[in-house]
mmCIF file of C-alpha atoms in Angstrom:
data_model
loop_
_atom_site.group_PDB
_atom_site.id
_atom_site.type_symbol
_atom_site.label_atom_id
_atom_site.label_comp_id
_atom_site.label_asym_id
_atom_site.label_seq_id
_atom_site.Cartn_x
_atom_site.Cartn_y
_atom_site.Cartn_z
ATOM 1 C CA UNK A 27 2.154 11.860 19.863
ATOM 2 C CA UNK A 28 3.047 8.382 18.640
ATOM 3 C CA UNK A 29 3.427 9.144 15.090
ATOM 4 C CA UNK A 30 4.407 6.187 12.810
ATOM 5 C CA UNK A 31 5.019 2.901 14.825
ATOM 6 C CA UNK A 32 6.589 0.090 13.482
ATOM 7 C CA UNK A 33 6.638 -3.680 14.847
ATOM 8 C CA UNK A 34 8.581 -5.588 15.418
ATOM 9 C CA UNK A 35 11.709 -4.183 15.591
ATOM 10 C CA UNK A 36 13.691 -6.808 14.682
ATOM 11 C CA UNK A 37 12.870 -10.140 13.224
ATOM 12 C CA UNK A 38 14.638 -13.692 11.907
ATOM 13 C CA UNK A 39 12.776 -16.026 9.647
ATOM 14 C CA UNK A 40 13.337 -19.162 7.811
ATOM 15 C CA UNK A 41 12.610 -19.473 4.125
ATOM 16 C CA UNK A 42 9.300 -20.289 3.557
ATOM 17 C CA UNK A 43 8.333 -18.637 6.820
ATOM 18 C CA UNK A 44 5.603 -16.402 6.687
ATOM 19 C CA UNK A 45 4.900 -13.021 8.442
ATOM 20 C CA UNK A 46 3.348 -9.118 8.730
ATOM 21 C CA UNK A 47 5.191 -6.894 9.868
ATOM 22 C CA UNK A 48 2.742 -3.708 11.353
ATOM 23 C CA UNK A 49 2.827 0.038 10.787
ATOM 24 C CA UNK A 50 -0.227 1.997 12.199
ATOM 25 C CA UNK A 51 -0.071 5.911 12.743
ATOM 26 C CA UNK A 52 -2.068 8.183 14.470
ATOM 27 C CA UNK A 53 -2.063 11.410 12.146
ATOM 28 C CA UNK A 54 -4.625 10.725 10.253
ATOM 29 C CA UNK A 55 -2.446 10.071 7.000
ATOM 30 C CA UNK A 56 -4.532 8.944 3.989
ATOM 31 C CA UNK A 57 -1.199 8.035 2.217
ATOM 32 C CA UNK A 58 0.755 4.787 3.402
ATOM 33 C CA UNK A 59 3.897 3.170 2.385
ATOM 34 C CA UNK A 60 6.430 0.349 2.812
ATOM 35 C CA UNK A 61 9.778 0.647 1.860
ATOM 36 C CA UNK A 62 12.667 -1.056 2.082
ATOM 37 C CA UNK A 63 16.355 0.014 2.101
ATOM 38 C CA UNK A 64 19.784 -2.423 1.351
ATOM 39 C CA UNK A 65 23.046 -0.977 0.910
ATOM 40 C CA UNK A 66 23.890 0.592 -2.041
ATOM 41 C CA UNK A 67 20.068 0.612 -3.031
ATOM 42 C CA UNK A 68 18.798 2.982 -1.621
ATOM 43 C CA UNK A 69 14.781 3.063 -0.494
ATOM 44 C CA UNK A 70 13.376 1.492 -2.343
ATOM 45 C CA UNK A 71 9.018 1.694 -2.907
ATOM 46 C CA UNK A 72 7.265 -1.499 -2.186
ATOM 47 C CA UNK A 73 3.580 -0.929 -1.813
ATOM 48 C CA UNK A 74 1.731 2.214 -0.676
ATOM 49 C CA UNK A 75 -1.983 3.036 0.093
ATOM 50 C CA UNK A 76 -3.484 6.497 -0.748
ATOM 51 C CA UNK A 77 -6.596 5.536 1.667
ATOM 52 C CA UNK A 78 -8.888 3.023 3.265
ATOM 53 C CA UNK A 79 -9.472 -0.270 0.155
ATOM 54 C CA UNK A 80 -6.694 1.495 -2.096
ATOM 55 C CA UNK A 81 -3.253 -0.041 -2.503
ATOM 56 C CA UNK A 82 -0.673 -0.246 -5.262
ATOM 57 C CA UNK A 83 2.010 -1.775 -6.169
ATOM 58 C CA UNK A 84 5.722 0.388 -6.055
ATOM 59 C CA UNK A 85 9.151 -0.104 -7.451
ATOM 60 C CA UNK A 86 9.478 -3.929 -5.987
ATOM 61 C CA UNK A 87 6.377 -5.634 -4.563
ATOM 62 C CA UNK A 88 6.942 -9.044 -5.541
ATOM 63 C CA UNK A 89 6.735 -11.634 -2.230
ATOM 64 C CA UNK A 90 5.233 -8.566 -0.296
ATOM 65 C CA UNK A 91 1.295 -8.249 0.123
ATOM 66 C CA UNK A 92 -0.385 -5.664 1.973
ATOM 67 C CA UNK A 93 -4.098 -4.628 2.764
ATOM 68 C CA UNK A 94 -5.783 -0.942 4.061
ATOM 69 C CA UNK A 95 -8.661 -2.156 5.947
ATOM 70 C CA UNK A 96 -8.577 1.361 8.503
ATOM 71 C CA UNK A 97 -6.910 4.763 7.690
ATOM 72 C CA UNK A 98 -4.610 4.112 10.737
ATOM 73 C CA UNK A 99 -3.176 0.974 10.114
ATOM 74 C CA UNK A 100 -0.985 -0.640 6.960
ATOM 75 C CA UNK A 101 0.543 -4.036 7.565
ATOM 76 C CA UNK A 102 2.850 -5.891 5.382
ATOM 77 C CA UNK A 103 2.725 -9.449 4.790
ATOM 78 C CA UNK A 104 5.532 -11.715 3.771
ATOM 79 C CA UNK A 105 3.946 -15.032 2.642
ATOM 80 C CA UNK A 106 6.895 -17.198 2.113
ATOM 81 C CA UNK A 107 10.131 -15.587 3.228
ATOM 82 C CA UNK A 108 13.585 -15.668 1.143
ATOM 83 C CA UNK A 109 16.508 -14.791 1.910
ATOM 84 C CA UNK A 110 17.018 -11.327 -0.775
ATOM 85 C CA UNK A 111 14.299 -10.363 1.516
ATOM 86 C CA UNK A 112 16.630 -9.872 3.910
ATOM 87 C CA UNK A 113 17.084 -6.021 4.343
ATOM 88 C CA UNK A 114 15.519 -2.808 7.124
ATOM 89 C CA UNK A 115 11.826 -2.234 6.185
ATOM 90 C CA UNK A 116 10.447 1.447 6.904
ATOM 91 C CA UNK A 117 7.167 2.081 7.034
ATOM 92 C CA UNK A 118 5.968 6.038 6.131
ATOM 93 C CA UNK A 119 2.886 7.994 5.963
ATOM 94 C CA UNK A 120 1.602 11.794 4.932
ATOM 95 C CA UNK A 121 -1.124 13.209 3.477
ATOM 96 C CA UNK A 122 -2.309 13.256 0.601
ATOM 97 C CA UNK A 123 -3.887 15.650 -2.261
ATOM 98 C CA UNK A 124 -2.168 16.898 -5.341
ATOM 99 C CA UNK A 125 -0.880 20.095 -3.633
ATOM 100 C CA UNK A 126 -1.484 19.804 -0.345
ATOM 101 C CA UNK A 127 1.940 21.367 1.125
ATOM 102 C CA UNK A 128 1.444 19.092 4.549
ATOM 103 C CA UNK A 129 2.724 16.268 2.361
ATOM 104 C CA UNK A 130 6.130 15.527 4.365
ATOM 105 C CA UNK A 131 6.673 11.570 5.087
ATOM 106 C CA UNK A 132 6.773 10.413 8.099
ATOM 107 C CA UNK A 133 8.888 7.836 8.829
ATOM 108 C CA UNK A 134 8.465 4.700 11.375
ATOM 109 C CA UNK A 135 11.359 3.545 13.218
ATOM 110 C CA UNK A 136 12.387 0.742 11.324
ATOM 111 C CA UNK A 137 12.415 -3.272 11.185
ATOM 112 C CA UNK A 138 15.242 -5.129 10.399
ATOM 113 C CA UNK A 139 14.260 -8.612 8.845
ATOM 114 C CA UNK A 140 16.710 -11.340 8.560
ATOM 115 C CA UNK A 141 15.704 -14.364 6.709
ATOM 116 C CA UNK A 142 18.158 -17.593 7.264
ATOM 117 C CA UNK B 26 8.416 7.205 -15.504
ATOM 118 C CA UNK B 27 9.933 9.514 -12.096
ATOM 119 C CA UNK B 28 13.725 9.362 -11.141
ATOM 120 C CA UNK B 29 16.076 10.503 -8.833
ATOM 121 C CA UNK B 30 19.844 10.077 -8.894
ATOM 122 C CA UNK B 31 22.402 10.763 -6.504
ATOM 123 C CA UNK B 32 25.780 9.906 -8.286
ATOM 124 C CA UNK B 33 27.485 10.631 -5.004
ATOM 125 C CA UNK B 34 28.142 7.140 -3.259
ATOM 126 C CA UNK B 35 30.308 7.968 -0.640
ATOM 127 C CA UNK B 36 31.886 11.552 0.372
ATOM 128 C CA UNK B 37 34.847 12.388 2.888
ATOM 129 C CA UNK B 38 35.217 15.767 4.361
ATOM 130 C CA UNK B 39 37.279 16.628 7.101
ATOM 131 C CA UNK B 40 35.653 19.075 9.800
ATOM 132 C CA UNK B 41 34.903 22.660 8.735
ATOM 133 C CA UNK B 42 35.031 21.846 5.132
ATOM 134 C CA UNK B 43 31.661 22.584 2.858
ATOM 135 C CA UNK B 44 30.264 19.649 0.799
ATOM 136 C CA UNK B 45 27.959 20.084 -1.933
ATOM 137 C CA UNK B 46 25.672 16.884 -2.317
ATOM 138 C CA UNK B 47 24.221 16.268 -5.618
ATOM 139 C CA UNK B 48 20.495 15.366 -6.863
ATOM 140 C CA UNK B 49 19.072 15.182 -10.245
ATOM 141 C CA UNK B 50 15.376 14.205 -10.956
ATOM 142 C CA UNK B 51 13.447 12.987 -14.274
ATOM 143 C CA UNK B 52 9.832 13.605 -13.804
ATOM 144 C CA UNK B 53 6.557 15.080 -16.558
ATOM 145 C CA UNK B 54 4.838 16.634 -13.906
ATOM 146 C CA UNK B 55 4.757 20.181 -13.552
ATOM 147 C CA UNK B 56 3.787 20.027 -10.384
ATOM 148 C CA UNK B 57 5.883 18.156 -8.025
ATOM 149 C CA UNK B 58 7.432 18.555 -4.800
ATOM 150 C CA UNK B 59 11.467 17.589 -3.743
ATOM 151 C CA UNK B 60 12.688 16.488 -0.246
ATOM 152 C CA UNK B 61 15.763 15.881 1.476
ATOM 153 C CA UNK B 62 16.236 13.583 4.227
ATOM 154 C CA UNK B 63 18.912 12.633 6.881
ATOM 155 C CA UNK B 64 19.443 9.267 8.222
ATOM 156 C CA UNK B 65 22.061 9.565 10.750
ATOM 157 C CA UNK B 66 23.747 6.401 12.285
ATOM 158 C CA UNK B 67 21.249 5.850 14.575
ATOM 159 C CA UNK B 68 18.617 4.792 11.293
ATOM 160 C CA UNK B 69 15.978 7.001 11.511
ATOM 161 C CA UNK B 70 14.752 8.783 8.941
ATOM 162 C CA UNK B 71 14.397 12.737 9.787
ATOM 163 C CA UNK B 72 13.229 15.147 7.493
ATOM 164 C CA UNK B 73 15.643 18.707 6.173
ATOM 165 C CA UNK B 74 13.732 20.393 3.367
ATOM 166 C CA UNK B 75 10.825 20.668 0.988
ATOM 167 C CA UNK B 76 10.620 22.503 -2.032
ATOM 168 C CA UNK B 77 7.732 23.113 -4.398
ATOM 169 C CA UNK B 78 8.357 23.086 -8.416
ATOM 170 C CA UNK B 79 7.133 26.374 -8.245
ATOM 171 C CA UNK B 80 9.654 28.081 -5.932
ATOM 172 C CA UNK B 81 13.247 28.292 -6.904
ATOM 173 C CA UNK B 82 14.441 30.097 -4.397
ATOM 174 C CA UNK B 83 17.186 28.399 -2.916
ATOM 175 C CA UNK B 84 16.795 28.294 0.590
ATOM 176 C CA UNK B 85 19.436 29.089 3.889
ATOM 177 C CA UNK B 86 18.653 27.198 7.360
ATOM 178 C CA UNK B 87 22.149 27.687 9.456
ATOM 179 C CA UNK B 88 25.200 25.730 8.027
ATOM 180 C CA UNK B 89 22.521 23.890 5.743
ATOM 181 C CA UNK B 90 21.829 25.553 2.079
ATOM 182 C CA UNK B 91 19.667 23.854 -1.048
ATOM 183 C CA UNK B 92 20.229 25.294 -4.829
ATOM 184 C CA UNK B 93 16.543 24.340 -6.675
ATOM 185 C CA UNK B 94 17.292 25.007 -10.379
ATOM 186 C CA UNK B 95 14.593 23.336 -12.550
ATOM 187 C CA UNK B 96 17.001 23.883 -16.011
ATOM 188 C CA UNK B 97 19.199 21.391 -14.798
ATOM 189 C CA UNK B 98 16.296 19.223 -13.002
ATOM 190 C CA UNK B 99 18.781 19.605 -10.072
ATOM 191 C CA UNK B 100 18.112 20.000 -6.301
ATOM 192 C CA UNK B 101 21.829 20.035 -4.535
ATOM 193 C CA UNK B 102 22.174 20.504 -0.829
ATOM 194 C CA UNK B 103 24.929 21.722 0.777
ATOM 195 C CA UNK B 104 26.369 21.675 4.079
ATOM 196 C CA UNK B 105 28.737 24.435 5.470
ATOM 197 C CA UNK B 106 31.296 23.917 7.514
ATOM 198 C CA UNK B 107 30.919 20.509 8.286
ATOM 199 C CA UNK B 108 31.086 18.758 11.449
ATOM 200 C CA UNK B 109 31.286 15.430 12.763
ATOM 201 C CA UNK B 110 27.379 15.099 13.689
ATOM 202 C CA UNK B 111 27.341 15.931 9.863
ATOM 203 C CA UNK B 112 28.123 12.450 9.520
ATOM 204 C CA UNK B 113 25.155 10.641 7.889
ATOM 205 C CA UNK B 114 23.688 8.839 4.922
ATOM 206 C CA UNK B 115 21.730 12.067 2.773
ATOM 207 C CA UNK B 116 18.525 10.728 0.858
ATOM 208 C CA UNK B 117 16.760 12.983 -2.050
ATOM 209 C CA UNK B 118 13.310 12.285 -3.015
ATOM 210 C CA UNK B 119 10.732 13.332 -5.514
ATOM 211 C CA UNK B 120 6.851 13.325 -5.081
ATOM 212 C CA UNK B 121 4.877 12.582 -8.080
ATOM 213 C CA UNK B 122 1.546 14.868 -8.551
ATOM 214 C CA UNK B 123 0.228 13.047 -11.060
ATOM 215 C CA UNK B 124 -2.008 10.699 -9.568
ATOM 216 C CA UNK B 125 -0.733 8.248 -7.497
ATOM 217 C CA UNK B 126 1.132 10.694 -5.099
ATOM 218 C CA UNK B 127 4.004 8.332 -4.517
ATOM 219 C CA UNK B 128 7.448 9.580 -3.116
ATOM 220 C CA UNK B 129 11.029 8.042 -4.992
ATOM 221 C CA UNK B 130 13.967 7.806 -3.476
ATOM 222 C CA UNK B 131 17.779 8.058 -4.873
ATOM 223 C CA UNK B 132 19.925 5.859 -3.467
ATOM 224 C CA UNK B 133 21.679 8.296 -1.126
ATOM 225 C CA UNK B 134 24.939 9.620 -0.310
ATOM 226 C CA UNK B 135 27.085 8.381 2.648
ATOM 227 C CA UNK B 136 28.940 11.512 4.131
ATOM 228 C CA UNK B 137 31.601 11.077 6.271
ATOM 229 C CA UNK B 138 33.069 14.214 8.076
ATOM 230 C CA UNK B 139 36.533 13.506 10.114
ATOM 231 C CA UNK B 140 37.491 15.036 12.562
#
C-alpha cells in the first residue's frame, strides 16, 4: 500500500547542476503530475501525464522536463538547475476519465530542492 | 482558461471560534469537479472533500461544513469550532473536464487557531 513515493526527500544542487527527481505509484493512476509549491504561490502545475507516451506542459514547465515511459512511474528532470528553482516539489496521481468520480489526487510525500 | 482564488492569505482564530474559508473558481466546463485539501505542518497533502458541478448540496462531516453554490462560482469551507490541530495551510482546487483533466490549485489559506 505504497501509494505515491517520492525521491529523494531532500536535495541541494549547484546551478547548472542537473537532476530527476522520481515519483512512481502503485495504483494504477493513468494521470500524473508534478507540482511545485513556494510561499505565497501556492501549487503550482508543472507537467502532468494522462498515460503511458502522453505529457503536457502545466502552469510553469520551463527548466523542468519529464517523460511517461510506464503507467507507474513519472520522473522529473532538472537539466541545469537555478536557483528560483528552489522550492518543495509534490508529485500526484489519480485516475483519469471525464467523470470518473475516483478522480481524487494523490499526493507523494514531498521533495524539498535547494539550489545554491 | 480555469482559475481558482483564495483571497484569504492568512486567518487567526482563537479556539472554538468558526472560520469560513473562501474559494472562487472561473472555469467553461459544465462538468467539473472541486476539492479541498489540508496540508498540516507536517507537509503532506491530505485530502477533505469532493464535489461534483452537479450536486449542490452542501455537505456536513463533524466540525467540517462546505457551501457549493455555482451562482457565485463559490465553494467555501468552513470549520466549526476550531481547534488547535485546525491549524493548517487549506488548498482549493478545480478539475478541468474538458480534455486534459488537469487539477488547479489556489494559492491557499494559512489558518492559524490559538489556543
Amino acid at each position: 500500500n505504497a501509494g505515491v513515493t517520492q525521491t529523494p526527500k531532500f536535495q541541494v544542487l549547484k546551478t547548472g547542476q542537473s537532476m530527476t527527481l522520481q515519483c512512481a505509484q502503485d495504483m494504477n493512476h493513468e494521470y500524473m503530475s508534478w507540482y511545485r509549491q513556494d510561499p505565497g504561490m501556492g501549487l503550482r502545475l508543472i507537467h502532468y501525464s494522462v498515460g503511458a507516451g502522453i505529457t503536457d506542459q502545466g502552469e510553469v514547465p520551463n527548466g523542468y522536463n519529464v517523460s511517461r515511459s510506464t503507467t507507474e512511474d513519472f520522473p522529473l528532470r532538472l537539466l541545469s538547475a537555478a536557483p528560483s528553482q528552489t522550492s518543495v516539489y509534490f508529485c500526484a496521481s489519480s485516475y483519469a476519465g471525464r467523470n470518473s468520480g475516483a478522480n481524487v489526487l494523490t499526493f507523494g510525500a514531498g521533495s524539498r530542492l535547494t539550489v545554491l | 482558461a480555469q482559475k481558482v482564488t483564495q483571497a484569504q492569505t492568512e486567518i487567526s482564530v482563537v479556539e472554538k471560534e468558526d472560520v469560513t474559508l473562501d474559494c472562487v473558481y472561473e472555469t467553461r466546463d459544465t462538468t467539473y469537479y472541486l476539492f479541498w485539501y489540508k496540508q498540516p505542518p507536517s507537509g503532506e497533502l491530505v485530502f477533505l472533500i469532493r464535489r461534483n458541478s452537479f450536486d449542490e448540496q452542501n455537505e456536513i462531516s463533524g466540525r467540517y461544513s462546505w457551501n457549493f453554490q455555482k451562482s457565485t462560482s463559490s465553494f467555501n469551507f468552513t470549520i466549526t469550532a476550531s481547534q488547535v490541530v485546525d491549524s493548517a495551510v487549506y488548498f482549493c482546487a478545480l478539475r478541468d473536464t474538458s480534455g486534459t483533466y488537469k487539477y488547479i490549485f489556489g494559492t491557499g489559506t494559512r489558518l492559524k487557531v490559538l489556543a
